[in-house]
Amino acid sequence: MKFLYLSVFFCFSMIHVFAQDFNDVDDFGNNMNEQTENKNFNKLRNDSTPHKEIPRGIRAWTIDRKFGDIRPADVDTLPHLYMNTIFNTGIHGEYNTTGNNYTARQNRLFVDRPLSEQFIFTQPYSFIHQAPDEIHFTNTLSPHTNVSYDNCGDKLNGEDHLGVWFAVNAGKRLGLGFDIDYSYARGYYSNQSTSHFRGTLMTSYIGDRYQLHAIYSNYHQKVTENGGITNDEYIVHPEIFTDKFATNEIPTVLTSNWNRNNSSHFFLSHRYNVGFYRLERLSDEEIKAKQFALESKKENLFRKLQSEIEEGEEKETDSQLLSSTSSTDETALNISDSLLADTMKRVYVPVTSFIHTMELNSYDRIYQAYSSPEDYYQNTYFSAIDNNAFPGDSIYDQTKMFSIKNSFGIALLEGFNKYAKAGIKVFASHELRRFKLPEITQIYGHPTATLANCSENSVSIGGQINKTQGKTLHYNLLAETWVAGEDFGQLKVNFDTDINFRLFGDTVTLKAKAHFYRLHPTFYQRHYHSKHFWWDNSNLSKETRTRVEGLFYYRKTKTKLRIAIEEIQNYTYFSTCYNTQSDKRTNLSASINQYGDNLNIMTAQIMQDFKLGPLHWDNVLTYQNSSNKNILPLPALNIFTNLYLKFKIVNELAVELGADAYYFTEYEASDFCPQLNQFAVQENPASRVKLGGYPFVDVYANMHLKHARFFVMYSHANAGQGNKNYFLVPHYPQNGSIMRMGVSWNFFN
């Protein structure tokens, strides 16, 4: 609750301190306007006329996690592929999951996998969890609410997802909002229900000298783990069984096993700008917006006068009325002419910024089981935790983490004069991490575990050079090295650039990215203690990653080409091993490993959209190659394709009617270890299985009407046809054919 109090305190303190008139300056400051010019928004923002309908306009942005820099973003209102946003398999079906929606997932495209976080157990729920740099802040002309709901199935096996997002402004500078998301999937197979709740409060203040962004988030997650089905033949060859099994009748490896994660997060980034004011000429669009607002005010004067006359509130004679009207008309025209003559605006130009960013994170993870199959685990290290004595084969594995990170930076901003072509920042950070893990003690001669504390400190310094203004060339170079503490010797260097130029009447974009990382394995990669898995690998080497990536984008033909090459030394990964005997699994173990030699990954991806009248065909084709497929298994080819008709009904209802599919070639996909909530390489050659070579097809009608998006979908429409090897993770079949529907509605009030 202390994080909640902090967030509420910042929200209301900003309202009190900064409630003043800022009409003389831009909404977001000079840099923001140059990057995200929105003509309609500016026009409506300047029109404060009564007797008109509620203004509808909104700007959205995300922030850089390290410095709090503003990055323009699109509001999530695009209707295209809206129906695929409900799946944790990803919009293009690029994630492997354990069958039910909202479960753990892993991207099949290695180039898009994130680095390991310190608290690894919530990272597979990236469909639910939002990092601070993924959350949208807004500036809205009127209170804006979005309500989304989608469902399928019934009370025994269906899914329900409800999301409510709200944003409002208190003046032009201060924005407030919240996001509530509840996801519940009962599961079509036994023992696989999922339940997630997310609540987020966010506030922003964008002033000339002071800027602030604050976020408080709280998560409650519960996932029932079934360990997969006992025999894949129930899905692949059901005809070999005498009885016909419904999906919820197929036996699973585990029963009464759960992963539970509770976490709270507070993020604060604020800065003070030192600079000066200068006069700049209004753009043509700003002049038009100003004229529009003045004409509206003039019209209001006459409306008010006419209303007074009609209601009999004026007692003047006809001649007096005529004189009054003429006088009002002349006054309004004089005001308009005078104001329109002023074509200059007063703009604050920041030169130097002093930046502070703080992150607080609190995690509590439990893996709980009431019973386990006989001989299922290879090792058992203790019997109970403290007084929570669970009999026999019960499990109550618990670990906790708390972290606080503070970063301080000084920035010399680009654009304050014609010679400042780039921005320069220097910064220093300190992070404190505290963990709780079981440690074994002897109580009455029996090995018992109690939670013990462990702390780590880390200090880093770094700098950035970047250019974000202009239309032709942009670049960003960021370097950070760790000079003290547990992560001493770490190094991260990132560089990206893009060039935009005209070709054959349209714009071509060339982008390049490169990074070099030398990273210390995370805490739980080095240390993990539980009832059946236990390791302390303090001697793990630093992992080195080097990547070069290029992107070509030609808007005219809607062509994107992406190529990436990466080399990794001391690749750190999870592996799992077990024996399979008939419908039984035994001797389960899991470990963390490092591959000392160089591991090379090559990725080539093309995104190409075609159009012929109302017929559209969108495609994403990705080729991958790993130099060691036993250590890093990847499908050679991953395909997403979407064929649909796009048209309007009565010129109002926009419709996309079609089918999409995703497919990948066969490979030995990573297994899932529920006890760690991690994807792990299949280590035992005798039990390895191959997945892939099967298309997943969805048929849909996706529609958009004014402020509402809605869809009807028949997902996995080909489930009963031909090859039935529909697994994305070994022994975890995907759901069969399901009718789904959903709606997302925007309200302005």
PDB file of C-alpha atoms in Angstrom, residues 281-475:
ATOM      1  CA  ARG A 281       6.343  32.730 -35.817  1.00  0.00           C
ATOM      2  CA  LEU A 282       3.144  30.721 -35.769  1.00  0.00           C
ATOM      3  CA  SER A 283       2.857  28.066 -38.428  1.00  0.00           C
ATOM      4  CA  ASP A 284       0.126  28.353 -41.041  1.00  0.00           C
ATOM      5  CA  GLU A 285      -1.875  25.671 -39.292  1.00  0.00           C
ATOM      6  CA  GLU A 286      -1.562  27.411 -35.930  1.00  0.00           C
ATOM      7  CA  ILE A 287      -2.745  30.666 -37.472  1.00  0.00           C
ATOM      8  CA  LYS A 288      -5.744  28.879 -38.964  1.00  0.00           C
ATOM      9  CA  ALA A 289      -6.501  27.258 -35.606  1.00  0.00           C
ATOM     10  CA  LYS A 290      -6.264  30.629 -33.895  1.00  0.00           C
ATOM     11  CA  GLN A 291      -8.562  32.192 -36.473  1.00  0.00           C
ATOM     12  CA  PHE A 292     -11.011  29.332 -36.044  1.00  0.00           C
ATOM     13  CA  ALA A 293     -11.107  29.893 -32.274  1.00  0.00           C
ATOM     14  CA  LEU A 294     -11.572  33.654 -32.622  1.00  0.00           C
ATOM     15  CA  GLU A 295     -14.355  33.289 -35.147  1.00  0.00           C
ATOM     16  CA  SER A 296     -16.061  30.876 -32.785  1.00  0.00           C
ATOM     17  CA  LYS A 297     -15.821  33.392 -29.934  1.00  0.00           C
ATOM     18  CA  LYS A 298     -17.232  36.084 -32.177  1.00  0.00           C
ATOM     19  CA  GLU A 299     -20.135  33.825 -33.127  1.00  0.00           C
ATOM     20  CA  ASN A 300     -20.793  33.162 -29.453  1.00  0.00           C
ATOM     21  CA  LEU A 301     -21.177  36.873 -28.737  1.00  0.00           C
ATOM     22  CA  PHE A 302     -24.016  37.074 -31.226  1.00  0.00           C
ATOM     23  CA  ARG A 303     -25.599  33.843 -29.973  1.00  0.00           C
ATOM     24  CA  LYS A 304     -25.604  35.174 -26.433  1.00  0.00           C
ATOM     25  CA  LEU A 305     -27.138  38.476 -27.498  1.00  0.00           C
ATOM     26  CA  GLN A 306     -29.794  36.749 -29.581  1.00  0.00           C
ATOM     27  CA  SER A 307     -30.670  34.473 -26.652  1.00  0.00           C
ATOM     28  CA  GLU A 308     -31.099  37.441 -24.347  1.00  0.00           C
ATOM     29  CA  ILE A 309     -33.390  39.168 -26.852  1.00  0.00           C
ATOM     30  CA  GLU A 310     -35.560  36.063 -27.347  1.00  0.00           C
ATOM     31  CA  GLU A 311     -35.954  35.517 -23.615  1.00  0.00           C
ATOM     32  CA  GLY A 312     -37.044  39.123 -23.114  1.00  0.00           C
ATOM     33  CA  GLU A 313     -34.144  39.885 -20.828  1.00  0.00           C
ATOM     34  CA  GLU A 314     -33.217  43.006 -22.842  1.00  0.00           C
ATOM     35  CA  LYS A 315     -35.523  46.071 -22.381  1.00  0.00           C
ATOM     36  CA  GLU A 316     -34.013  48.262 -25.069  1.00  0.00           C
ATOM     37  CA  THR A 317     -35.897  49.710 -28.049  1.00  0.00           C
ATOM     38  CA  ASP A 318     -35.418  48.475 -31.591  1.00  0.00           C
ATOM     39  CA  SER A 319     -33.000  51.293 -32.317  1.00  0.00           C
ATOM     40  CA  GLN A 320     -31.053  50.526 -29.151  1.00  0.00           C
ATOM     41  CA  LEU A 321     -30.903  46.872 -30.099  1.00  0.00           C
ATOM     42  CA  LEU A 322     -29.613  47.754 -33.545  1.00  0.00           C
ATOM     43  CA  SER A 323     -27.008  50.059 -32.042  1.00  0.00           C
ATOM     44  CA  SER A 324     -25.996  47.387 -29.543  1.00  0.00           C
ATOM     45  CA  THR A 325     -25.679  44.751 -32.249  1.00  0.00           C
ATOM     46  CA  SER A 326     -23.578  47.016 -34.431  1.00  0.00           C
ATOM     47  CA  SER A 327     -21.361  47.895 -31.490  1.00  0.00           C
ATOM     48  CA  THR A 328     -20.883  44.237 -30.563  1.00  0.00           C
ATOM     49  CA  ASP A 329     -20.138  43.394 -34.178  1.00  0.00           C
ATOM     50  CA  GLU A 330     -17.566  46.152 -34.454  1.00  0.00           C
ATOM     51  CA  THR A 331     -15.959  45.183 -31.123  1.00  0.00           C
ATOM     52  CA  ALA A 332     -15.688  41.510 -32.139  1.00  0.00           C
ATOM     53  CA  LEU A 333     -14.157  42.452 -35.503  1.00  0.00           C
ATOM     54  CA  ASN A 334     -11.655  44.797 -33.882  1.00  0.00           C
ATOM     55  CA  ILE A 335     -10.641  42.088 -31.390  1.00  0.00           C
ATOM     56  CA  SER A 336     -10.255  39.543 -34.193  1.00  0.00           C
ATOM     57  CA  ASP A 337      -8.169  41.874 -36.345  1.00  0.00           C
ATOM     58  CA  SER A 338      -5.937  42.758 -33.409  1.00  0.00           C
ATOM     59  CA  LEU A 339      -5.372  39.177 -32.318  1.00  0.00           C
ATOM     60  CA  LEU A 340      -4.851  37.845 -35.810  1.00  0.00           C
ATOM     61  CA  ALA A 341      -2.194  40.491 -36.372  1.00  0.00           C
ATOM     62  CA  ASP A 342      -0.151  38.786 -33.645  1.00  0.00           C
ATOM     63  CA  THR A 343       1.469  35.905 -35.523  1.00  0.00           C
ATOM     64  CA  MET A 344       4.191  35.250 -32.985  1.00  0.00           C
ATOM     65  CA  LYS A 345       4.232  32.848 -30.066  1.00  0.00           C
ATOM     66  CA  ARG A 346       6.318  32.712 -26.915  1.00  0.00           C
ATOM     67  CA  VAL A 347       8.179  29.411 -26.650  1.00  0.00           C
ATOM     68  CA  TYR A 348      10.339  28.078 -23.825  1.00  0.00           C
ATOM     69  CA  VAL A 349      13.615  26.583 -25.061  1.00  0.00           C
ATOM     70  CA  PRO A 350      15.210  24.153 -22.565  1.00  0.00           C
ATOM     71  CA  VAL A 351      18.992  24.072 -22.606  1.00  0.00           C
ATOM     72  CA  THR A 352      19.949  21.842 -19.676  1.00  0.00           C
ATOM     73  CA  SER A 353      17.920  19.238 -17.762  1.00  0.00           C
ATOM     74  CA  PHE A 354      18.562  17.748 -14.334  1.00  0.00           C
ATOM     75  CA  ILE A 355      16.965  14.284 -14.264  1.00  0.00           C
ATOM     76  CA  HIS A 356      16.029  11.875 -11.486  1.00  0.00           C
ATOM     77  CA  THR A 357      14.445   8.458 -12.063  1.00  0.00           C
ATOM     78  CA  MET A 358      13.389   5.991  -9.374  1.00  0.00           C
ATOM     79  CA  GLU A 359      12.017   2.447  -9.596  1.00  0.00           C
ATOM     80  CA  LEU A 360      10.653   0.379  -6.709  1.00  0.00           C
ATOM     81  CA  ASN A 361       9.635  -3.238  -7.262  1.00  0.00           C
ATOM     82  CA  SER A 362       8.290  -5.812  -4.822  1.00  0.00           C
ATOM     83  CA  TYR A 363       7.690  -9.453  -5.843  1.00  0.00           C
ATOM     84  CA  ASP A 364       6.304 -12.472  -3.995  1.00  0.00           C
ATOM     85  CA  ARG A 365       6.303 -15.811  -5.832  1.00  0.00           C
ATOM     86  CA  ILE A 366       4.896 -19.157  -4.651  1.00  0.00           C
ATOM     87  CA  TYR A 367       4.866 -22.527  -6.348  1.00  0.00           C
ATOM     88  CA  GLN A 368       2.353 -24.669  -4.470  1.00  0.00           C
ATOM     89  CA  ALA A 369       1.294 -28.296  -4.850  1.00  0.00           C
ATOM     90  CA  TYR A 370      -0.944 -30.483  -2.718  1.00  0.00           C
ATOM     91  CA  SER A 371       0.373 -33.677  -4.256  1.00  0.00           C
ATOM     92  CA  SER A 372       2.915 -34.908  -6.792  1.00  0.00           C
ATOM     93  CA  PRO A 373       3.102 -38.120  -8.859  1.00  0.00           C
ATOM     94  CA  GLU A 374       5.180 -40.976  -7.526  1.00  0.00           C
ATOM     95  CA  ASP A 375       8.897 -40.771  -8.438  1.00  0.00           C
ATOM     96  CA  TYR A 376       8.178 -37.567 -10.350  1.00  0.00           C
ATOM     97  CA  TYR A 377      11.129 -35.596  -8.920  1.00  0.00           C
ATOM     98  CA  GLN A 378      14.734 -36.720  -9.040  1.00  0.00           C
ATOM     99  CA  ASN A 379      15.804 -34.842  -5.876  1.00  0.00           C
ATOM    100  CA  THR A 380      14.183 -33.707  -2.620  1.00  0.00           C
ATOM    101  CA  TYR A 381      16.130 -31.248  -0.459  1.00  0.00           C
ATOM    102  CA  PHE A 382      13.849 -30.550   2.514  1.00  0.00           C
ATOM    103  CA  SER A 383      10.441 -31.322   3.925  1.00  0.00           C
ATOM    104  CA  ALA A 384       8.807 -28.009   4.941  1.00  0.00           C
ATOM    105  CA  ILE A 385       9.162 -24.234   5.347  1.00  0.00           C
ATOM    106  CA  ASP A 386       8.974 -22.980   8.954  1.00  0.00           C
ATOM    107  CA  ASN A 387       5.670 -24.080  10.470  1.00  0.00           C
ATOM    108  CA  ASN A 388       3.898 -24.433   7.122  1.00  0.00           C
ATOM    109  CA  ALA A 389       4.349 -28.199   7.265  1.00  0.00           C
ATOM    110  CA  PHE A 390       2.701 -29.827   4.280  1.00  0.00           C
ATOM    111  CA  PRO A 391       2.475 -33.603   4.533  1.00  0.00           C
ATOM    112  CA  GLY A 392       4.183 -36.054   2.225  1.00  0.00           C
ATOM    113  CA  ASP A 393       4.786 -34.786  -1.306  1.00  0.00           C
ATOM    114  CA  SER A 394       3.208 -31.353  -0.905  1.00  0.00           C
ATOM    115  CA  ILE A 395       5.192 -28.302  -2.066  1.00  0.00           C
ATOM    116  CA  TYR A 396       5.289 -24.677  -0.927  1.00  0.00           C
ATOM    117  CA  ASP A 397       8.259 -23.072  -2.704  1.00  0.00           C
ATOM    118  CA  GLN A 398       8.458 -19.350  -1.970  1.00  0.00           C
ATOM    119  CA  THR A 399      10.842 -16.588  -2.933  1.00  0.00           C
ATOM    120  CA  LYS A 400      10.658 -12.809  -2.632  1.00  0.00           C
ATOM    121  CA  MET A 401      12.487  -9.869  -4.155  1.00  0.00           C
ATOM    122  CA  PHE A 402      12.554  -6.150  -3.439  1.00  0.00           C
ATOM    123  CA  SER A 403      14.553  -3.644  -5.465  1.00  0.00           C
ATOM    124  CA  ILE A 404      15.037   0.109  -5.493  1.00  0.00           C
ATOM    125  CA  LYS A 405      16.960   1.892  -8.209  1.00  0.00           C
ATOM    126  CA  ASN A 406      17.844   5.585  -8.422  1.00  0.00           C
ATOM    127  CA  SER A 407      19.383   7.284 -11.439  1.00  0.00           C
ATOM    128  CA  PHE A 408      20.622  10.868 -11.662  1.00  0.00           C
ATOM    129  CA  GLY A 409      21.444  12.540 -14.951  1.00  0.00           C
ATOM    130  CA  ILE A 410      22.382  15.853 -16.535  1.00  0.00           C
ATOM    131  CA  ALA A 411      21.375  16.530 -20.124  1.00  0.00           C
ATOM    132  CA  LEU A 412      22.455  19.182 -22.608  1.00  0.00           C
ATOM    133  CA  LEU A 413      19.473  19.224 -24.978  1.00  0.00           C
ATOM    134  CA  GLU A 414      19.568  19.408 -28.735  1.00  0.00           C
ATOM    135  CA  GLY A 415      18.004  22.241 -30.692  1.00  0.00           C
ATOM    136  CA  PHE A 416      18.436  25.171 -28.289  1.00  0.00           C
ATOM    137  CA  ASN A 417      20.569  26.855 -30.981  1.00  0.00           C
ATOM    138  CA  LYS A 418      21.625  26.087 -34.528  1.00  0.00           C
ATOM    139  CA  TYR A 419      24.933  24.567 -33.402  1.00  0.00           C
ATOM    140  CA  ALA A 420      23.374  22.106 -30.938  1.00  0.00           C
ATOM    141  CA  LYS A 421      22.749  19.328 -33.457  1.00  0.00           C
ATOM    142  CA  ALA A 422      22.654  16.548 -30.851  1.00  0.00           C
ATOM    143  CA  GLY A 423      21.750  16.003 -27.221  1.00  0.00           C
ATOM    144  CA  ILE A 424      24.275  14.822 -24.635  1.00  0.00           C
ATOM    145  CA  LYS A 425      23.517  13.116 -21.310  1.00  0.00           C
ATOM    146  CA  VAL A 426      25.625  11.686 -18.502  1.00  0.00           C
ATOM    147  CA  PHE A 427      24.185   9.666 -15.617  1.00  0.00           C
ATOM    148  CA  ALA A 428      24.911   7.506 -12.600  1.00  0.00           C
ATOM    149  CA  SER A 429      22.702   4.776 -11.087  1.00  0.00           C
ATOM    150  CA  HIS A 430      22.548   2.777  -7.887  1.00  0.00           C
ATOM    151  CA  GLU A 431      20.417  -0.330  -7.381  1.00  0.00           C
ATOM    152  CA  LEU A 432      19.723  -2.274  -4.199  1.00  0.00           C
ATOM    153  CA  ARG A 433      18.254  -5.772  -4.560  1.00  0.00           C
ATOM    154  CA  ARG A 434      17.070  -7.939  -1.673  1.00  0.00           C
ATOM    155  CA  PHE A 435      16.035 -11.564  -2.047  1.00  0.00           C
ATOM    156  CA  LYS A 436      14.496 -14.194   0.195  1.00  0.00           C
ATOM    157  CA  LEU A 437      15.250 -17.847  -0.526  1.00  0.00           C
ATOM    158  CA  PRO A 438      14.861 -21.067   1.457  1.00  0.00           C
ATOM    159  CA  GLU A 439      17.911 -22.186   3.419  1.00  0.00           C
ATOM    160  CA  ILE A 440      18.090 -25.662   4.963  1.00  0.00           C
ATOM    161  CA  THR A 441      18.273 -26.073   8.736  1.00  0.00           C
ATOM    162  CA  GLN A 442      17.962 -29.145  10.934  1.00  0.00           C
ATOM    163  CA  ILE A 443      14.856 -29.202  13.141  1.00  0.00           C
ATOM    164  CA  TYR A 444      14.478 -32.323  15.301  1.00  0.00           C
ATOM    165  CA  GLY A 445      16.837 -34.105  12.970  1.00  0.00           C
ATOM    166  CA  HIS A 446      14.844 -33.342   9.821  1.00  0.00           C
ATOM    167  CA  PRO A 447      16.043 -31.032   7.031  1.00  0.00           C
ATOM    168  CA  THR A 448      13.704 -28.039   7.060  1.00  0.00           C
ATOM    169  CA  ALA A 449      13.853 -24.765   5.142  1.00  0.00           C
ATOM    170  CA  THR A 450      13.430 -21.227   6.414  1.00  0.00           C
ATOM    171  CA  LEU A 451      13.446 -18.089   4.296  1.00  0.00           C
ATOM    172  CA  ALA A 452      16.810 -16.322   4.473  1.00  0.00           C
ATOM    173  CA  ASN A 453      17.806 -12.855   3.249  1.00  0.00           C
ATOM    174  CA  CYS A 454      20.374 -11.997   0.612  1.00  0.00           C
ATOM    175  CA  SER A 455      21.278  -8.492  -0.643  1.00  0.00           C
ATOM    176  CA  GLU A 456      23.122  -7.136  -3.680  1.00  0.00           C
ATOM    177  CA  ASN A 457      24.226  -3.604  -4.601  1.00  0.00           C
ATOM    178  CA  SER A 458      25.199  -2.276  -7.982  1.00  0.00           C
ATOM    179  CA  VAL A 459      26.577   1.075  -9.215  1.00  0.00           C
ATOM    180  CA  SER A 460      26.796   2.127 -12.859  1.00  0.00           C
ATOM    181  CA  ILE A 461      27.717   5.213 -14.892  1.00  0.00           C
ATOM    182  CA  GLY A 462      27.102   6.064 -18.519  1.00  0.00           C
ATOM    183  CA  GLY A 463      26.320   8.564 -21.218  1.00  0.00           C
ATOM    184  CA  GLN A 464      24.199   9.150 -24.296  1.00  0.00           C
ATOM    185  CA  ILE A 465      24.509  11.122 -27.542  1.00  0.00           C
ATOM    186  CA  ASN A 466      21.354  11.344 -29.644  1.00  0.00           C
ATOM    187  CA  LYS A 467      19.650  13.292 -32.418  1.00  0.00           C
ATOM    188  CA  THR A 468      15.856  13.092 -32.599  1.00  0.00           C
ATOM    189  CA  GLN A 469      14.872  16.297 -34.405  1.00  0.00           C
ATOM    190  CA  GLY A 470      14.574  16.718 -38.133  1.00  0.00           C
ATOM    191  CA  LYS A 471      13.186  14.403 -40.788  1.00  0.00           C
ATOM    192  CA  THR A 472      16.258  12.990 -42.531  1.00  0.00           C
ATOM    193  CA  LEU A 473      18.750  11.623 -40.018  1.00  0.00           C
ATOM    194  CA  HIS A 474      18.362  10.396 -36.437  1.00  0.00           C
ATOM    195  CA  TYR A 475      20.773   8.488 -34.219  1.00  0.00           C
TER     196      TYR A 475
END
